[in-house]
Protein backbone atom coordinates (compact mmCIF):
# COMPACT_ATOMS: atom_id res chain seq x y z
CA UNK A 1 0.00 0.00 0.00
CA UNK A 2 1.35 3.48 -0.82
CA UNK A 3 1.20 6.23 1.83
CA UNK A 4 -1.75 7.85 0.08
CA UNK A 5 -3.75 4.64 0.34
CA UNK A 6 -3.28 4.29 4.12
CA UNK A 7 -6.33 5.80 5.86
CA UNK A 8 -5.54 9.00 7.87
CA UNK A 9 -6.47 7.40 11.21
CA UNK A 10 -3.92 4.63 10.57
CA UNK A 11 -1.30 7.31 9.86
CA UNK A 12 -1.91 8.90 13.28
CA UNK A 13 -3.97 11.73 11.73
CA UNK A 14 -7.63 12.57 12.10
CA UNK A 15 -10.04 11.29 9.46
CA UNK A 16 -12.03 14.46 8.73
CA UNK A 17 -15.77 14.46 8.15
CA UNK A 18 -17.32 14.78 4.70
CA UNK A 19 -21.05 15.02 3.80
CA UNK A 20 -21.65 11.26 4.03
CA UNK A 21 -19.97 11.00 7.45
CA UNK A 22 -21.86 13.98 8.89
CA UNK A 23 -25.19 12.51 7.80
CA UNK A 24 -24.25 9.04 9.07
CA UNK A 25 -23.15 10.34 12.49
CA UNK A 26 -26.28 12.49 12.83
CA UNK A 27 -28.43 9.49 12.03
CA UNK A 28 -26.51 7.17 14.35
CA UNK A 29 -26.75 9.68 17.24
CA UNK A 30 -30.38 10.58 16.55
CA UNK A 31 -29.46 14.24 16.02
CA UNK A 32 -32.21 16.52 14.71
CA UNK A 33 -30.42 19.86 14.20
CA UNK A 34 -32.21 22.73 15.95
CA UNK A 35 -32.22 26.41 14.97
CA UNK A 36 -32.39 27.40 18.61
CA UNK A 37 -28.91 25.94 19.17
CA UNK A 38 -27.64 27.14 15.77
CA UNK A 39 -26.89 23.58 14.73
CA UNK A 40 -25.46 23.74 11.23
CA UNK A 41 -22.65 21.25 10.88
CA UNK A 42 -19.70 21.73 8.53
CA UNK A 43 -19.11 18.82 6.16
CA UNK A 44 -16.18 20.12 4.18
CA UNK A 45 -12.61 19.19 5.11
CA UNK A 46 -11.10 22.15 3.23
CA UNK A 47 -13.20 24.62 5.22
CA UNK A 48 -12.15 23.24 8.62
CA UNK A 49 -8.50 23.07 7.50
CA UNK A 50 -8.73 26.70 6.34
CA UNK A 51 -10.21 27.76 9.71
CA UNK A 52 -7.36 26.05 11.59
CA UNK A 53 -4.72 27.59 9.29
CA UNK A 54 -6.25 31.09 9.57
CA UNK A 55 -6.32 30.77 13.37
CA UNK A 56 -2.53 30.43 13.25
CA UNK A 57 -2.56 27.84 16.05
CA UNK A 58 0.12 25.19 16.53
CA UNK A 59 1.55 22.59 18.84
CA UNK A 60 2.08 25.17 21.63
CA UNK A 61 -1.65 25.97 21.82
CA UNK A 62 -4.48 24.80 24.02
CA UNK A 63 -7.58 25.58 21.99
CA UNK A 64 -11.01 26.28 23.37
CA UNK A 65 -13.66 25.20 20.87
CA UNK A 66 -17.24 26.30 21.48
CA UNK A 67 -19.93 24.07 20.02
CA UNK A 68 -17.96 21.14 18.59
CA UNK A 69 -21.19 19.54 17.34
CA UNK A 70 -20.38 16.32 15.48
CA UNK A 71 -16.63 17.07 15.63
CA UNK A 72 -15.84 18.45 12.14
CA UNK A 73 -13.59 21.26 13.37
CA UNK A 74 -12.45 19.36 16.47
CA UNK A 75 -10.83 16.64 14.34
CA UNK A 76 -8.96 19.21 12.24
CA UNK A 77 -7.76 21.00 15.40
CA UNK A 78 -6.53 17.79 17.03
CA UNK A 79 -4.19 17.24 14.08
CA UNK A 80 -2.41 20.51 14.76
CA UNK A 81 -2.63 21.69 18.40
CA UNK A 82 -1.57 20.34 21.78
CA UNK A 83 -4.99 20.22 23.43
CA UNK A 84 -8.61 20.94 22.61
CA UNK A 85 -11.13 21.81 25.30
CA UNK A 86 -14.56 21.62 23.69
CA UNK A 87 -17.59 23.24 25.35
CA UNK A 88 -20.89 21.86 24.05
CA UNK A 89 -24.36 22.65 25.41
CA UNK A 90 -26.16 19.70 23.78
CA UNK A 91 -25.69 16.73 26.16
CA UNK A 92 -26.12 14.17 23.38
CA UNK A 93 -23.42 15.77 21.21
CA UNK A 94 -21.13 16.29 24.23
CA UNK A 95 -21.40 12.61 25.16
CA UNK A 96 -20.81 11.37 21.60
CA UNK A 97 -17.81 13.51 20.68
CA UNK A 98 -15.14 11.44 22.52
CA UNK A 99 -16.44 8.31 20.78
CA UNK A 100 -16.21 9.91 17.33
CA UNK A 101 -12.69 11.14 18.07
CA UNK A 102 -11.62 7.72 19.40
CA UNK A 103 -12.86 6.19 16.11
CA UNK A 104 -11.49 8.75 13.69
CA UNK A 105 -8.32 9.92 15.45
CA UNK A 106 -7.39 7.19 17.96
CA UNK A 107 -3.82 8.46 18.43
CA UNK A 108 -5.04 11.99 19.18
CA UNK A 109 -8.00 11.20 21.43
CA UNK A 110 -6.18 11.96 24.68
CA UNK A 111 -5.70 15.57 23.52
CA UNK A 112 -9.45 16.23 23.84
CA UNK A 113 -11.49 17.25 26.90
CA UNK A 114 -15.22 17.80 26.48
CA UNK A 115 -17.08 20.10 28.87
CA UNK A 116 -20.88 19.92 28.84
CA UNK A 117 -21.83 23.56 29.48
CA UNK A 118 -23.38 26.75 28.12
CA UNK A 119 -20.49 28.80 26.70
CA UNK A 120 -22.38 32.02 27.47
CA UNK A 121 -22.15 31.28 31.18
CA UNK A 122 -19.26 28.86 31.57
CA UNK A 123 -16.93 29.77 34.44
CA UNK A 124 -13.12 29.65 34.25
CA UNK A 125 -13.18 27.02 37.05
CA UNK A 126 -15.13 24.68 34.72
CA UNK A 127 -12.43 24.88 32.03
CA UNK A 128 -9.64 22.43 32.76
CA UNK A 129 -6.58 24.38 31.63
CA UNK A 130 -5.63 27.78 30.30
CA UNK A 131 -6.72 28.03 26.67
CA UNK A 132 -4.50 30.21 24.51
CA UNK A 133 -6.86 30.40 21.52
CA UNK A 134 -10.57 30.24 20.78
CA UNK A 135 -11.35 28.53 17.48
CA UNK A 136 -15.02 27.92 16.80
CA UNK A 137 -17.87 27.77 14.38
CA UNK A 138 -20.09 29.67 16.80
CA UNK A 139 -23.83 29.15 17.25
CA UNK A 140 -25.02 32.23 15.35
CA UNK A 141 -27.72 33.54 17.66
CA UNK A 142 -25.34 33.84 20.63
CA UNK A 143 -22.01 34.46 18.85
CA UNK A 144 -21.30 37.97 20.15
CA UNK A 145 -22.23 37.35 23.83
CA UNK A 146 -20.19 34.12 23.82
CA UNK A 147 -17.18 35.89 22.33
CA UNK A 148 -17.33 38.78 24.82
CA UNK A 149 -17.95 36.48 27.78
CA UNK A 150 -14.93 34.32 26.96
CA UNK A 151 -12.58 37.27 26.34
CA UNK A 152 -13.74 38.78 29.65
CA UNK A 153 -13.40 35.62 31.72
CA UNK A 154 -10.33 33.94 30.20
CA UNK A 155 -7.30 36.26 30.17
CA UNK A 156 -5.16 33.40 28.83
CA UNK A 157 -6.94 33.67 25.43
CA UNK A 158 -4.51 35.55 23.19
CA UNK A 159 -6.36 35.06 19.93
CA UNK A 160 -9.68 33.97 18.46
CA UNK A 161 -10.72 32.81 15.02
CA UNK A 162 -14.46 32.39 14.82
CA UNK A 163 -16.97 31.67 12.11
CA UNK A 164 -20.14 33.73 12.50
CA UNK A 165 -22.97 35.03 10.33
CA UNK A 166 -21.36 37.26 7.63
CA UNK A 167 -23.31 40.32 8.80
CA UNK A 168 -22.08 39.84 12.36
CA UNK A 169 -18.52 39.38 11.09
CA UNK A 170 -18.83 42.72 9.27
CA UNK A 171 -20.19 44.41 12.37
CA UNK A 172 -17.48 43.03 14.64
CA UNK A 173 -14.75 44.25 12.31
CA UNK A 174 -16.35 47.63 11.43
CA UNK A 175 -14.46 50.89 11.99
CA UNK A 176 -15.77 54.09 13.64
CA UNK A 177 -17.86 56.17 11.28
CA UNK A 178 -19.25 53.21 9.39
CA UNK A 179 -23.02 52.61 9.43
CA UNK A 180 -22.59 49.13 10.86
CA UNK A 181 -20.17 50.18 13.60
CA UNK A 182 -21.82 49.54 16.93
CA UNK A 183 -21.72 47.82 20.32
CA UNK A 184 -20.07 44.56 19.12
CA UNK A 185 -17.38 46.48 17.19
CA UNK A 186 -16.31 48.68 20.14
CA UNK A 187 -16.54 45.96 22.76
CA UNK A 188 -14.45 43.54 20.68
CA UNK A 189 -11.94 46.37 20.15
CA UNK A 190 -11.73 46.85 23.90
CA UNK A 191 -9.93 43.48 24.04
CA UNK A 192 -7.88 43.48 20.86
CA UNK A 193 -7.42 44.09 17.16
CA UNK A 194 -10.29 42.74 15.07
CA UNK A 195 -10.26 41.87 11.38
CA UNK A 196 -12.33 40.00 8.80
CA UNK A 197 -10.47 36.83 7.88
CA UNK A 198 -12.49 35.34 5.04
CA UNK A 199 -15.91 34.29 3.79
CA UNK A 200 -17.62 30.89 3.88
CA UNK A 201 -20.53 29.91 1.64
CA UNK A 202 -23.69 28.15 2.72
CA UNK A 203 -23.01 24.90 0.85
CA UNK A 204 -20.44 23.59 3.35
CA UNK A 205 -23.11 23.13 6.04
CA UNK A 206 -25.76 20.59 6.83
CA UNK A 207 -28.47 21.66 7.14
CA UNK A 208 -27.84 24.54 4.70
CA UNK A 209 -28.33 27.85 6.60
CA UNK A 210 -30.24 30.85 5.19
CA UNK A 211 -27.26 33.18 5.65
CA UNK A 212 -23.67 33.44 4.46
CA UNK A 213 -20.85 33.08 6.99
CA UNK A 214 -17.68 35.01 7.68
CA UNK A 215 -14.47 34.49 9.60
CA UNK A 216 -13.29 37.01 12.17
CA UNK A 217 -9.96 37.09 13.93
CA UNK A 218 -9.36 38.91 17.21
CA UNK A 219 -5.82 39.28 18.53
CA UNK A 220 -5.74 40.41 22.13
CA UNK A 221 -3.52 43.45 22.72
CA UNK A 222 -0.17 42.11 23.94
CA UNK A 223 0.18 45.36 25.90
CA UNK A 224 -3.33 46.65 26.51
CA UNK A 225 -3.55 50.40 25.94
CA UNK A 226 -5.92 50.72 28.95
CA UNK A 227 -6.75 48.79 32.14
CA UNK A 228 -8.71 45.64 31.28
CA UNK A 229 -9.69 44.59 34.80
CA UNK A 230 -13.33 43.63 35.44
CA UNK A 231 -14.20 46.97 37.02
CA UNK A 232 -12.91 49.05 34.14
CA UNK A 233 -14.51 46.72 31.60
CA UNK A 234 -17.90 47.10 33.28
CA UNK A 235 -17.59 50.88 33.36
CA UNK A 236 -16.52 51.11 29.73
CA UNK A 237 -19.21 48.67 28.56
CA UNK A 238 -21.88 50.66 30.48
CA UNK A 239 -21.09 53.87 28.62
CA UNK A 240 -20.87 52.04 25.27
CA UNK A 241 -24.34 50.55 25.87
CA UNK A 242 -25.73 53.98 26.83
CA UNK A 243 -24.21 55.72 23.79
CA UNK A 244 -25.60 53.23 21.27
CA UNK A 245 -29.01 52.75 22.92
CA UNK A 246 -30.01 56.02 21.21
CA UNK A 247 -27.57 56.05 18.35
CA UNK A 248 -29.23 58.87 16.40
CA UNK A 249 -28.96 61.33 19.30
CA UNK A 250 -25.92 63.43 20.05
CA UNK A 251 -23.82 62.06 22.87
CA UNK A 252 -24.81 64.99 25.09
CA UNK A 253 -28.45 63.81 24.86
CA UNK A 254 -27.84 60.06 24.67
CA UNK A 255 -25.64 60.04 27.77
CA UNK A 256 -27.97 62.14 29.96
CA UNK A 257 -29.18 59.06 31.83
CA UNK A 258 -25.70 57.63 32.25
CA UNK A 259 -24.25 60.92 33.56
CA UNK A 260 -27.30 62.09 35.54
CA UNK A 261 -28.17 64.98 33.23
CA UNK A 262 -27.31 66.25 29.72
CA UNK A 263 -25.29 69.08 31.31
CA UNK A 264 -23.21 66.60 33.29
CA UNK A 265 -22.84 64.44 30.17
CA UNK A 266 -21.52 67.51 28.33
CA UNK A 267 -19.04 68.24 31.12
CA UNK A 268 -17.70 64.69 31.04
CA UNK A 269 -17.53 64.59 27.24
CA UNK A 270 -15.46 67.78 27.24
CA UNK A 271 -13.24 66.38 29.99
CA UNK A 272 -12.61 63.33 27.76
CA UNK A 273 -11.86 65.57 24.75
CA UNK A 274 -14.99 64.51 22.85
CA UNK A 275 -17.29 67.07 21.14
CA UNK A 276 -20.69 66.81 22.93
CA UNK A 277 -22.50 67.14 19.58
CA UNK A 278 -20.82 64.00 18.18
CA UNK A 279 -22.49 60.58 18.00
CA UNK A 280 -21.38 57.28 19.51
CA UNK A 281 -20.75 55.75 16.11
CA UNK A 282 -17.79 58.10 15.58
CA UNK A 283 -15.90 57.14 18.76
CA UNK A 284 -13.22 54.47 18.91
CA UNK A 285 -12.66 52.22 21.92
CA UNK A 286 -9.98 54.59 23.31
CA UNK A 287 -12.50 57.47 23.42
CA UNK A 288 -15.03 55.31 25.30
CA UNK A 289 -12.31 54.35 27.78
CA UNK A 290 -11.50 58.06 28.37
CA UNK A 291 -15.17 58.83 28.78
CA UNK A 292 -15.71 56.01 31.29
CA UNK A 293 -12.76 57.34 33.31
CA UNK A 294 -14.65 60.61 33.93
CA UNK A 295 -17.25 58.67 35.94
CA UNK A 296 -16.63 59.40 39.62
C1 LIG B 1 -22.84 26.10 14.09
S1 LIG B 1 -22.82 24.59 15.04
C2 LIG B 1 -21.12 24.13 14.83
C3 LIG B 1 -20.84 22.66 14.97
C4 LIG B 1 -19.41 22.22 14.61
N1 LIG B 1 -18.42 22.99 15.29
C5 LIG B 1 -19.20 22.29 13.13
O1 LIG B 1 -18.45 23.17 12.68
O2 LIG B 1 -19.77 21.47 12.42
C6 LIG B 1 -22.93 25.24 16.69
C7 LIG B 1 -22.73 24.25 17.83
O3 LIG B 1 -22.81 24.97 19.06
C8 LIG B 1 -23.59 24.27 20.01
N2 LIG B 1 -24.14 25.30 20.93
C9 LIG B 1 -25.23 26.11 20.74
N3 LIG B 1 -25.37 26.98 21.76
C10 LIG B 1 -24.33 26.73 22.61
C11 LIG B 1 -23.92 27.31 23.84
N4 LIG B 1 -24.61 28.34 24.39
N5 LIG B 1 -22.83 26.81 24.46
C12 LIG B 1 -22.11 25.78 23.90
N6 LIG B 1 -22.46 25.20 22.73
C13 LIG B 1 -23.54 25.67 22.08
C14 LIG B 1 -24.62 23.54 19.16
O4 LIG B 1 -25.18 22.45 19.86
C15 LIG B 1 -23.75 23.14 17.96
O5 LIG B 1 -23.08 21.92 18.21
XYZ file of C-alpha atoms and ligand atoms in Angstrom:
323
model
C 0.000 0.000 0.000
C 1.354 3.482 -0.822
C 1.199 6.234 1.825
C -1.748 7.853 0.076
C -3.754 4.644 0.344
C -3.278 4.285 4.118
C -6.332 5.804 5.856
C -5.544 9.005 7.873
C -6.467 7.400 11.211
C -3.925 4.628 10.575
C -1.303 7.307 9.856
C -1.913 8.902 13.284
C -3.965 11.735 11.734
C -7.632 12.569 12.105
C -10.035 11.287 9.456
C -12.027 14.459 8.726
C -15.770 14.460 8.147
C -17.325 14.783 4.704
C -21.047 15.016 3.804
C -21.652 11.263 4.032
C -19.967 11.001 7.448
C -21.859 13.981 8.890
C -25.190 12.512 7.799
C -24.253 9.043 9.065
C -23.146 10.344 12.491
C -26.275 12.493 12.826
C -28.432 9.485 12.035
C -26.511 7.167 14.351
C -26.752 9.684 17.238
C -30.384 10.580 16.548
C -29.456 14.242 16.021
C -32.211 16.519 14.710
C -30.419 19.857 14.203
C -32.206 22.730 15.951
C -32.224 26.411 14.966
C -32.392 27.398 18.607
C -28.912 25.942 19.173
C -27.638 27.140 15.774
C -26.892 23.576 14.734
C -25.457 23.741 11.225
C -22.648 21.245 10.876
C -19.704 21.729 8.529
C -19.109 18.819 6.161
C -16.185 20.125 4.182
C -12.610 19.186 5.113
C -11.103 22.147 3.233
C -13.197 24.622 5.221
C -12.147 23.244 8.616
C -8.498 23.075 7.501
C -8.732 26.700 6.345
C -10.205 27.761 9.713
C -7.364 26.055 11.591
C -4.723 27.586 9.290
C -6.250 31.085 9.567
C -6.320 30.775 13.367
C -2.531 30.430 13.245
C -2.561 27.839 16.047
C 0.116 25.190 16.531
C 1.555 22.587 18.840
C 2.083 25.173 21.627
C -1.647 25.965 21.817
C -4.477 24.800 24.023
C -7.577 25.576 21.993
C -11.013 26.285 23.365
C -13.659 25.196 20.868
C -17.239 26.296 21.483
C -19.935 24.065 20.024
C -17.958 21.140 18.592
C -21.190 19.536 17.339
C -20.379 16.319 15.476
C -16.634 17.074 15.627
C -15.839 18.449 12.137
C -13.587 21.261 13.369
C -12.447 19.364 16.474
C -10.834 16.640 14.345
C -8.963 19.210 12.240
C -7.760 21.001 15.396
C -6.526 17.792 17.028
C -4.186 17.237 14.077
C -2.414 20.513 14.757
C -2.634 21.688 18.396
C -1.565 20.343 21.782
C -4.991 20.221 23.430
C -8.610 20.942 22.606
C -11.125 21.815 25.303
C -14.560 21.624 23.690
C -17.586 23.239 25.353
C -20.888 21.858 24.053
C -24.361 22.646 25.413
C -26.165 19.700 23.783
C -25.694 16.726 26.161
C -26.124 14.166 23.384
C -23.421 15.768 21.206
C -21.130 16.294 24.227
C -21.395 12.609 25.161
C -20.813 11.367 21.601
C -17.811 13.510 20.676
C -15.138 11.443 22.523
C -16.439 8.310 20.778
C -16.211 9.914 17.326
C -12.695 11.141 18.072
C -11.615 7.717 19.396
C -12.861 6.186 16.114
C -11.492 8.748 13.693
C -8.317 9.918 15.452
C -7.393 7.190 17.963
C -3.820 8.455 18.426
C -5.039 11.991 19.180
C -8.005 11.204 21.434
C -6.176 11.965 24.682
C -5.697 15.572 23.522
C -9.447 16.233 23.843
C -11.492 17.247 26.898
C -15.223 17.801 26.477
C -17.075 20.104 28.874
C -20.882 19.916 28.837
C -21.828 23.560 29.483
C -23.377 26.748 28.124
C -20.493 28.802 26.701
C -22.376 32.025 27.469
C -22.150 31.282 31.178
C -19.261 28.863 31.569
C -16.930 29.769 34.443
C -13.118 29.647 34.247
C -13.182 27.021 37.046
C -15.133 24.676 34.715
C -12.431 24.880 32.025
C -9.637 22.432 32.756
C -6.584 24.380 31.629
C -5.634 27.783 30.297
C -6.722 28.034 26.667
C -4.500 30.214 24.512
C -6.864 30.400 21.524
C -10.567 30.244 20.779
C -11.348 28.527 17.484
C -15.020 27.920 16.801
C -17.869 27.765 14.382
C -20.087 29.673 16.805
C -23.827 29.151 17.247
C -25.017 32.232 15.351
C -27.721 33.535 17.664
C -25.335 33.844 20.626
C -22.014 34.463 18.847
C -21.305 37.974 20.153
C -22.229 37.350 23.828
C -20.194 34.116 23.816
C -17.176 35.894 22.334
C -17.329 38.778 24.820
C -17.954 36.484 27.780
C -14.930 34.322 26.958
C -12.577 37.267 26.337
C -13.738 38.783 29.645
C -13.401 35.622 31.718
C -10.334 33.937 30.204
C -7.305 36.257 30.170
C -5.155 33.397 28.833
C -6.935 33.667 25.433
C -4.506 35.548 23.194
C -6.355 35.059 19.932
C -9.682 33.969 18.458
C -10.724 32.812 15.016
C -14.458 32.386 14.819
C -16.969 31.672 12.109
C -20.138 33.733 12.500
C -22.969 35.033 10.327
C -21.365 37.259 7.632
C -23.309 40.323 8.803
C -22.085 39.842 12.363
C -18.522 39.377 11.090
C -18.826 42.719 9.267
C -20.192 44.409 12.372
C -17.479 43.031 14.642
C -14.750 44.250 12.305
C -16.347 47.632 11.431
C -14.457 50.893 11.986
C -15.765 54.089 13.638
C -17.856 56.175 11.275
C -19.246 53.213 9.387
C -23.022 52.615 9.434
C -22.593 49.130 10.855
C -20.173 50.182 13.604
C -21.824 49.540 16.932
C -21.717 47.824 20.317
C -20.069 44.561 19.116
C -17.377 46.480 17.192
C -16.313 48.681 20.135
C -16.543 45.956 22.760
C -14.445 43.543 20.677
C -11.942 46.366 20.149
C -11.733 46.852 23.898
C -9.930 43.479 24.042
C -7.879 43.477 20.863
C -7.425 44.091 17.160
C -10.288 42.737 15.068
C -10.264 41.866 11.381
C -12.333 39.997 8.803
C -10.472 36.832 7.876
C -12.491 35.341 5.036
C -15.908 34.287 3.794
C -17.617 30.889 3.884
C -20.528 29.913 1.643
C -23.686 28.153 2.723
C -23.015 24.903 0.849
C -20.439 23.591 3.354
C -23.112 23.135 6.041
C -25.756 20.587 6.827
C -28.471 21.656 7.140
C -27.841 24.541 4.705
C -28.334 27.846 6.603
C -30.238 30.848 5.194
C -27.261 33.177 5.645
C -23.667 33.442 4.462
C -20.854 33.081 6.986
C -17.678 35.005 7.682
C -14.466 34.489 9.600
C -13.288 37.010 12.173
C -9.964 37.085 13.927
C -9.364 38.906 17.212
C -5.825 39.277 18.526
C -5.743 40.410 22.127
C -3.523 43.449 22.716
C -0.171 42.115 23.942
C 0.184 45.357 25.899
C -3.332 46.648 26.514
C -3.555 50.403 25.943
C -5.917 50.717 28.945
C -6.746 48.788 32.143
C -8.709 45.636 31.276
C -9.693 44.591 34.796
C -13.330 43.630 35.445
C -14.199 46.967 37.022
C -12.906 49.052 34.138
C -14.512 46.717 31.596
C -17.902 47.098 33.281
C -17.585 50.881 33.364
C -16.524 51.107 29.728
C -19.211 48.672 28.560
C -21.878 50.659 30.484
C -21.085 53.874 28.618
C -20.866 52.039 25.271
C -24.338 50.551 25.870
C -25.727 53.985 26.829
C -24.205 55.719 23.786
C -25.597 53.226 21.274
C -29.010 52.753 22.922
C -30.005 56.015 21.211
C -27.573 56.051 18.348
C -29.232 58.873 16.403
C -28.959 61.326 19.296
C -25.916 63.433 20.047
C -23.818 62.057 22.875
C -24.814 64.988 25.091
C -28.447 63.805 24.864
C -27.843 60.057 24.674
C -25.643 60.043 27.772
C -27.969 62.139 29.958
C -29.179 59.064 31.830
C -25.695 57.634 32.249
C -24.252 60.919 33.558
C -27.305 62.088 35.539
C -28.175 64.980 33.228
C -27.313 66.252 29.721
C -25.293 69.083 31.305
C -23.213 66.598 33.295
C -22.839 64.441 30.171
C -21.518 67.514 28.326
C -19.044 68.243 31.116
C -17.698 64.689 31.038
C -17.531 64.590 27.244
C -15.462 67.780 27.236
C -13.237 66.378 29.994
C -12.607 63.329 27.761
C -11.855 65.566 24.749
C -14.993 64.514 22.847
C -17.286 67.070 21.137
C -20.692 66.808 22.925
C -22.496 67.138 19.579
C -20.822 63.995 18.184
C -22.495 60.579 17.997
C -21.379 57.284 19.511
C -20.748 55.745 16.106
C -17.788 58.101 15.576
C -15.898 57.137 18.760
C -13.219 54.471 18.912
C -12.655 52.223 21.922
C -9.979 54.586 23.309
C -12.497 57.466 23.421
C -15.031 55.314 25.299
C -12.306 54.351 27.778
C -11.499 58.057 28.375
C -15.173 58.834 28.785
C -15.710 56.008 31.288
C -12.763 57.339 33.313
C -14.648 60.612 33.932
C -17.248 58.674 35.936
C -16.626 59.398 39.625
C -22.838 26.096 14.091
S -22.819 24.585 15.038
C -21.117 24.133 14.830
C -20.836 22.663 14.971
C -19.409 22.215 14.614
N -18.416 22.993 15.285
C -19.197 22.291 13.129
O -18.447 23.172 12.679
O -19.769 21.475 12.417
C -22.933 25.243 16.686
C -22.727 24.248 17.832
O -22.806 24.972 19.061
C -23.594 24.268 20.007
N -24.140 25.305 20.928
C -25.226 26.109 20.744
N -25.372 26.976 21.763
C -24.330 26.733 22.611
C -23.920 27.311 23.844
N -24.608 28.335 24.394
N -22.831 26.811 24.462
C -22.114 25.782 23.904
N -22.457 25.200 22.729
C -23.540 25.668 22.082
C -24.623 23.536 19.162
O -25.183 22.445 19.857
C -23.747 23.136 17.961
O -23.082 21.924 18.213
